[in-house]
PDB file of C-alpha atoms in Angstrom:
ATOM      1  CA  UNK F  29      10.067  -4.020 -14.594  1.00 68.00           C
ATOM      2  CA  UNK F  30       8.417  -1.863 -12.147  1.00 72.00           C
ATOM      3  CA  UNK F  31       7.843   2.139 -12.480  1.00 85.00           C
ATOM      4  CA  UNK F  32       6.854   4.919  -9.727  1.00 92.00           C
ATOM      5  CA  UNK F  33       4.256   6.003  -9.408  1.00 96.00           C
ATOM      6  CA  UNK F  34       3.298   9.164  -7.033  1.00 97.00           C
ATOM      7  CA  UNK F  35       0.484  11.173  -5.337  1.00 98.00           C
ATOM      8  CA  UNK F  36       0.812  14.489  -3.572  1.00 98.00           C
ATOM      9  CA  UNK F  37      -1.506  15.410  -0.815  1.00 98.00           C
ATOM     10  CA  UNK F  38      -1.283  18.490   0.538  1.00 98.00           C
ATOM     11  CA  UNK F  39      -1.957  19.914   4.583  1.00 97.00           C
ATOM     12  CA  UNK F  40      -1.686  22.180   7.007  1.00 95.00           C
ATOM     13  CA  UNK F  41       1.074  20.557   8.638  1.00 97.00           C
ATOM     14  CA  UNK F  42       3.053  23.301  10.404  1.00 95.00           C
ATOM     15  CA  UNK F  43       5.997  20.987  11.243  1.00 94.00           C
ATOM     16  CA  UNK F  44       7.720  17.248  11.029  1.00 94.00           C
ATOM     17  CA  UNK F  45       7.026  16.395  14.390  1.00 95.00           C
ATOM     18  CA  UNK F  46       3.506  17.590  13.590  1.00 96.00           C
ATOM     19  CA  UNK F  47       2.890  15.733  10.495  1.00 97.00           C
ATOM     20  CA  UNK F  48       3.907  11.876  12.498  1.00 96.00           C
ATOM     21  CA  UNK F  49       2.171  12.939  15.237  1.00 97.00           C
ATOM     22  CA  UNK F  50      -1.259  13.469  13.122  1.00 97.00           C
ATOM     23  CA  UNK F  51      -0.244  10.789  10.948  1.00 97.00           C
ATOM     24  CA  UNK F  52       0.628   8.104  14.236  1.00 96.00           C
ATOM     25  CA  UNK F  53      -2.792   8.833  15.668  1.00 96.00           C
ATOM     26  CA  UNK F  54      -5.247   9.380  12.846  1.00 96.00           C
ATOM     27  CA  UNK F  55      -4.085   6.874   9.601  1.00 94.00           C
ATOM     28  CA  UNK F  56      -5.099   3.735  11.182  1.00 91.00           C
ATOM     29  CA  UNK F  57      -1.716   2.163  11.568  1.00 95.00           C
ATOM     30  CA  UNK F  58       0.849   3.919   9.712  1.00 97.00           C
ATOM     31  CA  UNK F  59       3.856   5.686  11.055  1.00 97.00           C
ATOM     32  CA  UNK F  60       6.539   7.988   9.537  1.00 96.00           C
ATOM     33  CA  UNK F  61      10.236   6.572   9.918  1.00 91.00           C
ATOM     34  CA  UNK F  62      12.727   8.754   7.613  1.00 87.00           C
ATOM     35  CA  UNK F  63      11.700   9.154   4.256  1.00 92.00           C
ATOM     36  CA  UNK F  64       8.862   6.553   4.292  1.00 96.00           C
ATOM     37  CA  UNK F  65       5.528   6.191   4.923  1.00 97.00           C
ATOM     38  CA  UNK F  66       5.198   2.354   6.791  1.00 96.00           C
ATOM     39  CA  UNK F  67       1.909   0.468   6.904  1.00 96.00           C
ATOM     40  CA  UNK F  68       2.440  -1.151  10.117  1.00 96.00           C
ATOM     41  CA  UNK F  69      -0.146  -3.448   9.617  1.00 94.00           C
ATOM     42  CA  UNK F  70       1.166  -5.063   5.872  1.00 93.00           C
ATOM     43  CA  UNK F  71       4.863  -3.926   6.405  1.00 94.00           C
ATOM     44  CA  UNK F  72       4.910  -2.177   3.455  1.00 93.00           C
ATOM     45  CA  UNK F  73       7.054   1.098   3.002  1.00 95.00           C
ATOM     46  CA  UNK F  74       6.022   4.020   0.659  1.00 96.00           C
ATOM     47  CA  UNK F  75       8.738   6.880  -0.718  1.00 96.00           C
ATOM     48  CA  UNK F  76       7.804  10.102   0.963  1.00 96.00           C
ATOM     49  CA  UNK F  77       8.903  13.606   0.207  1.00 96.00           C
ATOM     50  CA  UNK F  78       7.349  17.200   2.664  1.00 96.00           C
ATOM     51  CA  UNK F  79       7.724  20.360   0.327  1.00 96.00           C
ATOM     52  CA  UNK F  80       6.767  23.436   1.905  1.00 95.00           C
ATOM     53  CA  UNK F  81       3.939  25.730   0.800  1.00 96.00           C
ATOM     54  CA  UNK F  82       3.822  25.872  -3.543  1.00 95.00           C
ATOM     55  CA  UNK F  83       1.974  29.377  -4.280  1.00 94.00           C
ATOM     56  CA  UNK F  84       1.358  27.594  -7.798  1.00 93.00           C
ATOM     57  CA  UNK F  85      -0.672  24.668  -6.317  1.00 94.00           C
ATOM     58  CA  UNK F  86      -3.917  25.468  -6.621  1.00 91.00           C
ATOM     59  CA  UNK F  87      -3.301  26.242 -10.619  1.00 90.00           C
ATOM     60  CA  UNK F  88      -2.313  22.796 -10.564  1.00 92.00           C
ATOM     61  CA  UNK F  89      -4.952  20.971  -9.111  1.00 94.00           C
ATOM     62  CA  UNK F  90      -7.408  23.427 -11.492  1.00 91.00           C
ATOM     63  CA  UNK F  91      -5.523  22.042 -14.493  1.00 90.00           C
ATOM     64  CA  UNK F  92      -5.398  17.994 -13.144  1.00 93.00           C
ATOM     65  CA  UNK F  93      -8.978  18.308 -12.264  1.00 89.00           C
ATOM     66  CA  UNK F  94     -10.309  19.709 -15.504  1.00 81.00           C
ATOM     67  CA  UNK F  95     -11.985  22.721 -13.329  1.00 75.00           C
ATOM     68  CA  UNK F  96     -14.124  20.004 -11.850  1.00 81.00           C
ATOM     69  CA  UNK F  97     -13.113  20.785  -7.887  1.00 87.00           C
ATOM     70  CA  UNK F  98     -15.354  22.627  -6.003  1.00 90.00           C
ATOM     71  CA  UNK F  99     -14.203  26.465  -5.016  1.00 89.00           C
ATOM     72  CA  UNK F 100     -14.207  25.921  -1.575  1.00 91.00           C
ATOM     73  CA  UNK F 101     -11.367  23.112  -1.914  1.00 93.00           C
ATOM     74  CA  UNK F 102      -9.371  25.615  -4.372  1.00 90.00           C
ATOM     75  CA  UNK F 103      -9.385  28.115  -1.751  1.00 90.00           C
ATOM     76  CA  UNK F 104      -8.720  25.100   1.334  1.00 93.00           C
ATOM     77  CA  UNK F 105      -5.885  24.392  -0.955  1.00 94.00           C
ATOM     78  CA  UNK F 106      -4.589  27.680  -1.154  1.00 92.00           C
ATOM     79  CA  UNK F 107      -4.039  27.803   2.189  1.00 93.00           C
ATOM     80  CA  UNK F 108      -2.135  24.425   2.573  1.00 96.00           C
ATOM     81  CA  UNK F 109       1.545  24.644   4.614  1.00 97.00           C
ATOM     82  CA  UNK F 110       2.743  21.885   2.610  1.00 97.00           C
ATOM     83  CA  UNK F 111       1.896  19.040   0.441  1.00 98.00           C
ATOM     84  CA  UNK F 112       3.193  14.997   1.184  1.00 98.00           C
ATOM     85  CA  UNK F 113       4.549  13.141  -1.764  1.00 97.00           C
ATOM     86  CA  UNK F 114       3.824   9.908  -1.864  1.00 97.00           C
ATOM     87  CA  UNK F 115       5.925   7.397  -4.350  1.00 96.00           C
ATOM     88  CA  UNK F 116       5.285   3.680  -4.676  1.00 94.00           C
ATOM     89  CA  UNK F 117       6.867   1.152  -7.277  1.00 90.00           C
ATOM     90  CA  UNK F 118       3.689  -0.526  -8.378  1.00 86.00           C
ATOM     91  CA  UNK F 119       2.801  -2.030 -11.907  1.00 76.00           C
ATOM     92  CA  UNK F 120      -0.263  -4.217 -10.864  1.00 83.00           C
ATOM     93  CA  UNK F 121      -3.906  -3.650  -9.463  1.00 89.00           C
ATOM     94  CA  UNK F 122      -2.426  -4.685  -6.191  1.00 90.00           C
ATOM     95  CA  UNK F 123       0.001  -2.251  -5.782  1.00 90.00           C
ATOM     96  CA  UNK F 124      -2.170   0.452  -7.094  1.00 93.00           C
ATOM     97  CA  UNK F 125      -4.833  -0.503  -4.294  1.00 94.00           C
ATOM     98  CA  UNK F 126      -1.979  -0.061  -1.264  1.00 95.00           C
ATOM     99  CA  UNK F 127      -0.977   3.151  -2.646  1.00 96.00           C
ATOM    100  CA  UNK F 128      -4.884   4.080  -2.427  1.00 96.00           C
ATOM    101  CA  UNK F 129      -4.641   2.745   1.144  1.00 96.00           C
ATOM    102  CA  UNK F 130      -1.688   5.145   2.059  1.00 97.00           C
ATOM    103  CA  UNK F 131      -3.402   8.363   0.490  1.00 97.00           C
ATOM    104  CA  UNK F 132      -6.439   7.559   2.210  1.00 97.00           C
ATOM    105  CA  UNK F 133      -4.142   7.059   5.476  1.00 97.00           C
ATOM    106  CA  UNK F 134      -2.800  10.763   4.998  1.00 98.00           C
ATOM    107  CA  UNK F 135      -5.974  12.140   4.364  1.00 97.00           C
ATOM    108  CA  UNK F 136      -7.513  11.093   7.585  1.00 97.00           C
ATOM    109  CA  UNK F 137      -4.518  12.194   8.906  1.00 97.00           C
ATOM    110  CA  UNK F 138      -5.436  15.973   7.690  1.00 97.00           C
ATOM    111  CA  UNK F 139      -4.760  15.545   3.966  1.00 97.00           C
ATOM    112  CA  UNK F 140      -6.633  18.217   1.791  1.00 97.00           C
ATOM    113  CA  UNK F 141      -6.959  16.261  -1.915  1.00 97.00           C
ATOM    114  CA  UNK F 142      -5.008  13.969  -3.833  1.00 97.00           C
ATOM    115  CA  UNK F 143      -3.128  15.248  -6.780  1.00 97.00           C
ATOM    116  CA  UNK F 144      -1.436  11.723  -9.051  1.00 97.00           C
ATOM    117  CA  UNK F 145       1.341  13.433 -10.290  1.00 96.00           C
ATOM    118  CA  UNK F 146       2.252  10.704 -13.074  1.00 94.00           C
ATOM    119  CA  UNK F 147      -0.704  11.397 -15.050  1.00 96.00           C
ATOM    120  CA  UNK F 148      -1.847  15.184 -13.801  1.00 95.00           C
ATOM    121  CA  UNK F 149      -5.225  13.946 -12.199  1.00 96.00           C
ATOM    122  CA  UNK F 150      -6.858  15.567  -9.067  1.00 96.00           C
ATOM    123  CA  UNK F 151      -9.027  13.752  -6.981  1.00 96.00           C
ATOM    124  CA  UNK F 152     -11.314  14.926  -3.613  1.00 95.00           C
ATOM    125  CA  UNK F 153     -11.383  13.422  -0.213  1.00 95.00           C
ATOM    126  CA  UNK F 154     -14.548  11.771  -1.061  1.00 95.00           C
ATOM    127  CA  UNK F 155     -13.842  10.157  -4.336  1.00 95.00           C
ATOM    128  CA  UNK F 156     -10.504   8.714  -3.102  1.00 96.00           C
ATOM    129  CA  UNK F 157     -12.360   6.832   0.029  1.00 95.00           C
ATOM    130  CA  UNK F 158     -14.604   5.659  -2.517  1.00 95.00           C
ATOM    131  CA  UNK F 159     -11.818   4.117  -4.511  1.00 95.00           C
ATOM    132  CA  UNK F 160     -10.826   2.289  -1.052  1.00 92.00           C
ATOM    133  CA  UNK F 161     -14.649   0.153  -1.718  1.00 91.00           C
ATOM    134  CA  UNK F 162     -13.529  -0.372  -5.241  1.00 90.00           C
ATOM    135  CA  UNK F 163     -12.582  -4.053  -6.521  1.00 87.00           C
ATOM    136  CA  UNK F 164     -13.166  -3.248 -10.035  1.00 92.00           C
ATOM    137  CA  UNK F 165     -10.668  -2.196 -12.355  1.00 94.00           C
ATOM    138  CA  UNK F 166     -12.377   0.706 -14.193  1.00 95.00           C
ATOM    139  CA  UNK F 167     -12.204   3.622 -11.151  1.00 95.00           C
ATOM    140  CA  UNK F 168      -8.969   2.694 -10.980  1.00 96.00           C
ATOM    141  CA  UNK F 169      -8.159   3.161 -14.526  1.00 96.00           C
ATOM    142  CA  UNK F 170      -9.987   6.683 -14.228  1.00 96.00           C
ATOM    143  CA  UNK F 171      -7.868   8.148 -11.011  1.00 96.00           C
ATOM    144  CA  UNK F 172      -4.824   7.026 -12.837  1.00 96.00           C
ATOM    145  CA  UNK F 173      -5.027   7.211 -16.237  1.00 97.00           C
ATOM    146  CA  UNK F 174      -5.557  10.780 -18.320  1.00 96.00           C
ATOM    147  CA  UNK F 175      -5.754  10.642 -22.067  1.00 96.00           C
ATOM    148  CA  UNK F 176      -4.973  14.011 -24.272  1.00 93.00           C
ATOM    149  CA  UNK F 177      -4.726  14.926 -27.690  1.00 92.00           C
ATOM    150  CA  UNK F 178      -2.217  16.863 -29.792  1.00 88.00           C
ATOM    151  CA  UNK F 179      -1.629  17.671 -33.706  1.00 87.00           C
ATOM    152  CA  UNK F 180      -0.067  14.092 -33.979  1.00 87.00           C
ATOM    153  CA  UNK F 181      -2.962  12.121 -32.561  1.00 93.00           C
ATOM    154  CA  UNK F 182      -4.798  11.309 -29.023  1.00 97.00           C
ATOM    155  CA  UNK F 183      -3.012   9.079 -25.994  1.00 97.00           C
ATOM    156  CA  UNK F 184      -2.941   7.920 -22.901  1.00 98.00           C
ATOM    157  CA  UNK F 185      -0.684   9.093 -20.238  1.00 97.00           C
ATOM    158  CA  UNK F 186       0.023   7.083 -16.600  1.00 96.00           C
ATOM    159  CA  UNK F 187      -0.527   3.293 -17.573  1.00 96.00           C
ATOM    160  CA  UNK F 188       2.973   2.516 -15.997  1.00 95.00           C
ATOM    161  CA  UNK F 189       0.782   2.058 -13.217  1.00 95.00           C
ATOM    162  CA  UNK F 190      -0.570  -0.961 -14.312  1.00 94.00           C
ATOM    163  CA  UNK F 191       3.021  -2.082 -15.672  1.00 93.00           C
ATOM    164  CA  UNK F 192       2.191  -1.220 -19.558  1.00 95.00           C
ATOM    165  CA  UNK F 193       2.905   0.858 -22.083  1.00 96.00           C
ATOM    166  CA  UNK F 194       0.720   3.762 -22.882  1.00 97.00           C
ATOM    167  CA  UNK F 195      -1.485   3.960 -25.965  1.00 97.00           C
ATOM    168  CA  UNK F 196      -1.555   6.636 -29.020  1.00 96.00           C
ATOM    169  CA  UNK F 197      -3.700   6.472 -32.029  1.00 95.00           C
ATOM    170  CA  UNK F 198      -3.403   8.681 -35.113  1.00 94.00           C
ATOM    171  CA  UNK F 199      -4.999  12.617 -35.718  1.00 93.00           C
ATOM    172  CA  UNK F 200      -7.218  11.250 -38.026  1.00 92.00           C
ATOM    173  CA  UNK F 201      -9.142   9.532 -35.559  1.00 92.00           C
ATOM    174  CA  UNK F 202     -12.415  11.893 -34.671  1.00 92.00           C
ATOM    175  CA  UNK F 203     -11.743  12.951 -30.606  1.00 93.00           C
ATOM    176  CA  UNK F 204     -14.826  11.021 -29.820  1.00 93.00           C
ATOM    177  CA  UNK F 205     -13.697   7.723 -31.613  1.00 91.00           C
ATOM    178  CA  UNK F 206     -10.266   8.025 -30.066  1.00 94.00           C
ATOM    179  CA  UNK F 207     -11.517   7.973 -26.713  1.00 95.00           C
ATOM    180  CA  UNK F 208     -13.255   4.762 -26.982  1.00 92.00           C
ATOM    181  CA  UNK F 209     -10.161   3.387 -29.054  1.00 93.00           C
ATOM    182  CA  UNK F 210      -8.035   4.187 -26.188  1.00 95.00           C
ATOM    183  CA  UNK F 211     -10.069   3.620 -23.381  1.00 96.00           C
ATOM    184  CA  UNK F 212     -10.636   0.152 -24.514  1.00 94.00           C
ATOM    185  CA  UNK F 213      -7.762  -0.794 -25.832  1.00 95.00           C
ATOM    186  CA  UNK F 214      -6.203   0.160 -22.706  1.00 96.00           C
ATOM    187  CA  UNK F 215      -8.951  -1.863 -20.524  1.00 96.00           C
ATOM    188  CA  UNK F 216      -8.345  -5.049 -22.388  1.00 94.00           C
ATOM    189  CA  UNK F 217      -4.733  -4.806 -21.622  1.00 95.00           C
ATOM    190  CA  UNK F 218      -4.976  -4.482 -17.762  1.00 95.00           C
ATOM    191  CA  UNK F 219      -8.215  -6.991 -17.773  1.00 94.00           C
ATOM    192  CA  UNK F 220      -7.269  -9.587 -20.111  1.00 92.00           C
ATOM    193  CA  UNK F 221      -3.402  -9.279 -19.916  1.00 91.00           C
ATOM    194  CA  UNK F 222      -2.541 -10.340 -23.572  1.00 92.00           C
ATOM    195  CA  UNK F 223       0.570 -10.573 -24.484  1.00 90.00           C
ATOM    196  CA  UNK F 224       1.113  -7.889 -27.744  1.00 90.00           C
ATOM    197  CA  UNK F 225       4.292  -8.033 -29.864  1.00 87.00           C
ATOM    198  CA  UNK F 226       5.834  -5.600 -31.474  1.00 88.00           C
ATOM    199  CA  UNK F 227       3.517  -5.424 -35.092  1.00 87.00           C
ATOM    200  CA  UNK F 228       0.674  -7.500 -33.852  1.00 90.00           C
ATOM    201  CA  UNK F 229      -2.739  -7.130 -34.906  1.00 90.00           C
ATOM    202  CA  UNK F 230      -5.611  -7.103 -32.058  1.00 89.00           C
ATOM    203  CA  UNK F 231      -8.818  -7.198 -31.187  1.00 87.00           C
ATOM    204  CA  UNK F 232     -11.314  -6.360 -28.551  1.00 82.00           C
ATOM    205  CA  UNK F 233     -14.518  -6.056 -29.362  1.00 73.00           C
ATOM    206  CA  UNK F 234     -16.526  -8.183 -31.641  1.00 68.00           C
ATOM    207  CA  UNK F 235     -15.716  -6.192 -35.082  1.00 71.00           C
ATOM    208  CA  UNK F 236     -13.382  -4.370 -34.619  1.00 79.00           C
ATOM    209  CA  UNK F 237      -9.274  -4.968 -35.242  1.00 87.00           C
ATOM    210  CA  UNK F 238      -6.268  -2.692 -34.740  1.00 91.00           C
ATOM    211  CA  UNK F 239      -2.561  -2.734 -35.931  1.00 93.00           C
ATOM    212  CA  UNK F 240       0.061  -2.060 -32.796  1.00 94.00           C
ATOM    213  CA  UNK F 241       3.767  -0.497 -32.971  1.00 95.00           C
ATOM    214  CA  UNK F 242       6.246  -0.015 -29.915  1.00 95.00           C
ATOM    215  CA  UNK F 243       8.132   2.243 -29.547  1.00 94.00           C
ATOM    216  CA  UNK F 244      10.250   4.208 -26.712  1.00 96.00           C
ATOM    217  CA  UNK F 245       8.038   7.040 -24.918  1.00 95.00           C
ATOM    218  CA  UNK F 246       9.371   9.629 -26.597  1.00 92.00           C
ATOM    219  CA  UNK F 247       7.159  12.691 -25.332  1.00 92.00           C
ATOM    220  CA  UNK F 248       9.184  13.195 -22.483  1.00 93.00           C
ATOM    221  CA  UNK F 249      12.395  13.240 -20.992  1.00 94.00           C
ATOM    222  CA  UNK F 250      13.057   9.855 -18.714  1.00 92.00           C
ATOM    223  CA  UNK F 251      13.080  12.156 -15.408  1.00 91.00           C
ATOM    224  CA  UNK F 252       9.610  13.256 -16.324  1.00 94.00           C
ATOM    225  CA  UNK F 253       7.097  12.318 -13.949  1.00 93.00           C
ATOM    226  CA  UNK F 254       4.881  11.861 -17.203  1.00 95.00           C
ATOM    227  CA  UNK F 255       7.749   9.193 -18.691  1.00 96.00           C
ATOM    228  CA  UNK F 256       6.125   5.487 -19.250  1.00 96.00           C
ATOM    229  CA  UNK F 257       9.191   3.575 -19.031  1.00 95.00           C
ATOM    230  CA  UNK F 258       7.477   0.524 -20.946  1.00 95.00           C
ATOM    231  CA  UNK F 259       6.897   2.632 -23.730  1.00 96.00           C
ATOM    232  CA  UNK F 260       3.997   3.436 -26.214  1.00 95.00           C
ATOM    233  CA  UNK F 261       2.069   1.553 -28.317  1.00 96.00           C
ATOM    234  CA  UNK F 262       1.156   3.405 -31.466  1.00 95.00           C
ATOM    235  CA  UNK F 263      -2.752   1.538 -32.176  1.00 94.00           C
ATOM    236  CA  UNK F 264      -3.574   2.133 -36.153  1.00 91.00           C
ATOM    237  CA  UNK F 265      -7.309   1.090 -36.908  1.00 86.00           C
ATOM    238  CA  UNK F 266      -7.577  -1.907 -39.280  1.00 85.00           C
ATOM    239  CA  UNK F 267     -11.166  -2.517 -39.219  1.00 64.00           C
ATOM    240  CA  UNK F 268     -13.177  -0.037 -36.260  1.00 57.00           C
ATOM    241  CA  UNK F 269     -16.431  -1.861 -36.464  1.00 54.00           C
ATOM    242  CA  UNK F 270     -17.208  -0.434 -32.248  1.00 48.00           C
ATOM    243  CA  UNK F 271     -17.583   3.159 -33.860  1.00 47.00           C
ATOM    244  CA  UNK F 272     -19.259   2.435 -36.937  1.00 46.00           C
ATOM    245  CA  UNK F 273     -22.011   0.738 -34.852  1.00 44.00           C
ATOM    246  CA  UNK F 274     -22.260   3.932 -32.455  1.00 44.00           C
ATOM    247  CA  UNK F 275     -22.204   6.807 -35.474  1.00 44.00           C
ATOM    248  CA  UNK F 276     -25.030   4.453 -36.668  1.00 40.00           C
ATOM    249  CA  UNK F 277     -26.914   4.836 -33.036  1.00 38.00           C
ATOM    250  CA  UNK F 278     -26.057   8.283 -32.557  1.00 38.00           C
ATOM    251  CA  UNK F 279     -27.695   9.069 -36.111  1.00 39.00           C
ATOM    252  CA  UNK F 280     -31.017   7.381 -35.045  1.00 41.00           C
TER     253      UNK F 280
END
């Protein structure tokens, strides 16, 4: 199984005709043919979408970048004509790495910022070419994964993009605890590839051990941008040596 995922970038292209003309001469050998994006030089073909100026834009790419982005790109982005969706069926590091390649192509192409609509993460110019010198798995995990919290626990939202389900452990995890919980748990998965059944107890990191559950992605509807059509994995500490050892460091 494969699942989309998709990146908006948004520009001050006026016009069609003016968006392949900027993106035939400035992305390094891509081209626009219909509805895709082609990387002439892998003949590869990327979903693409043009919707005109969004006057709510901006709020979004506040909100996906945790009010990280500088001011200056707010304002840039208020002033975009309209943003590029991007949509590639990935599921592998791979895959993830030529949909970096065909951001990067429309952002030399006049691209403003990168917004990863399947997990509601925002991203600059700058620290998507950086992703382009990546070969390690963790910056990718950041620009694609998000994790949040609610009244039923903490979890992880946008691992389809690695082909997996998401994670969620339970509310009476600390917030601190259930980031490294998830974070790692969720790192072992895409490094290690282990194959986890359905009531499976795992571990990994020296002490610690944690009891898994499947179960459909209930949070949102299947048409949901946020929907992880492998499903979640509910993670229930057995034994959580990891945090015991850093309460212990933090208290000294």
């Amino acid at each position: 199984m494969e699942a989309k995922v998709t990146i908006g970038i948004p520009g001050r292209w006026q016009s069609w005709p003016d968006l392949m003309q900027e993106v035939a001469e400035k992305s390094d050998g891509y081209v626009l043919a219909g509805h895709t994006l082609y990387d002439t030089k892998r003949e590869l073909g990327f979903g693409l979408d043009v919707y005109e100026h969004d006057p709510h834009l901006m709020e979004a790419f506040t909100y996906a970048s945790r009010t990280t982005l500088p001011q200056g790109l707010l304002e840039e982005l208020r002033q975009h004509a309209c943003t590029v969706y991007v949509t590639a069926e990935v599921g592998s590091f791979e895959g993830l790495q030529r949909l970096v390649e065909a951001g990067a192509a429309l952002l030399r192409a006049g691209g403003m910022a990168v917004l990863v609509e399947t997990a509601a993460l925002a991203h600059t110019k700058d620290a998507w070419e950086e992703l382009l010198q990546e070969d390690e798995l963790l910056p990718f995990y950041a620009a694609f994964v998000a994790l949040s919290g609610d009244e039923d626990g903490y979890s992880s939202c946008g691992m389809k993009a690695f082909g997996l389900p998401d994670a969620r452990v339970p509310a009476t995890l600390a917030p601190e605890e259930a980031v490294v919980v998830l974070n790692g748990f969720n790192m072992y998965r895409i490094a290690d590839q282990p194959i986890i059944e359905d009531g499976q107890t795992v571990s990994f990191d020296d002490d610690s051990s944690y009891s898994t559950h499947w179960t459909e992605d209930d949070r949102y509807e299947t048409d949901h941008a946020f929907y992880n059509p492998f499903g979640m994995l509910w993670v229930e500490p057995v034994q959580h040596g990891i945090w015991g050892r850093m309460k212990g460091m933090l208290k000294n």
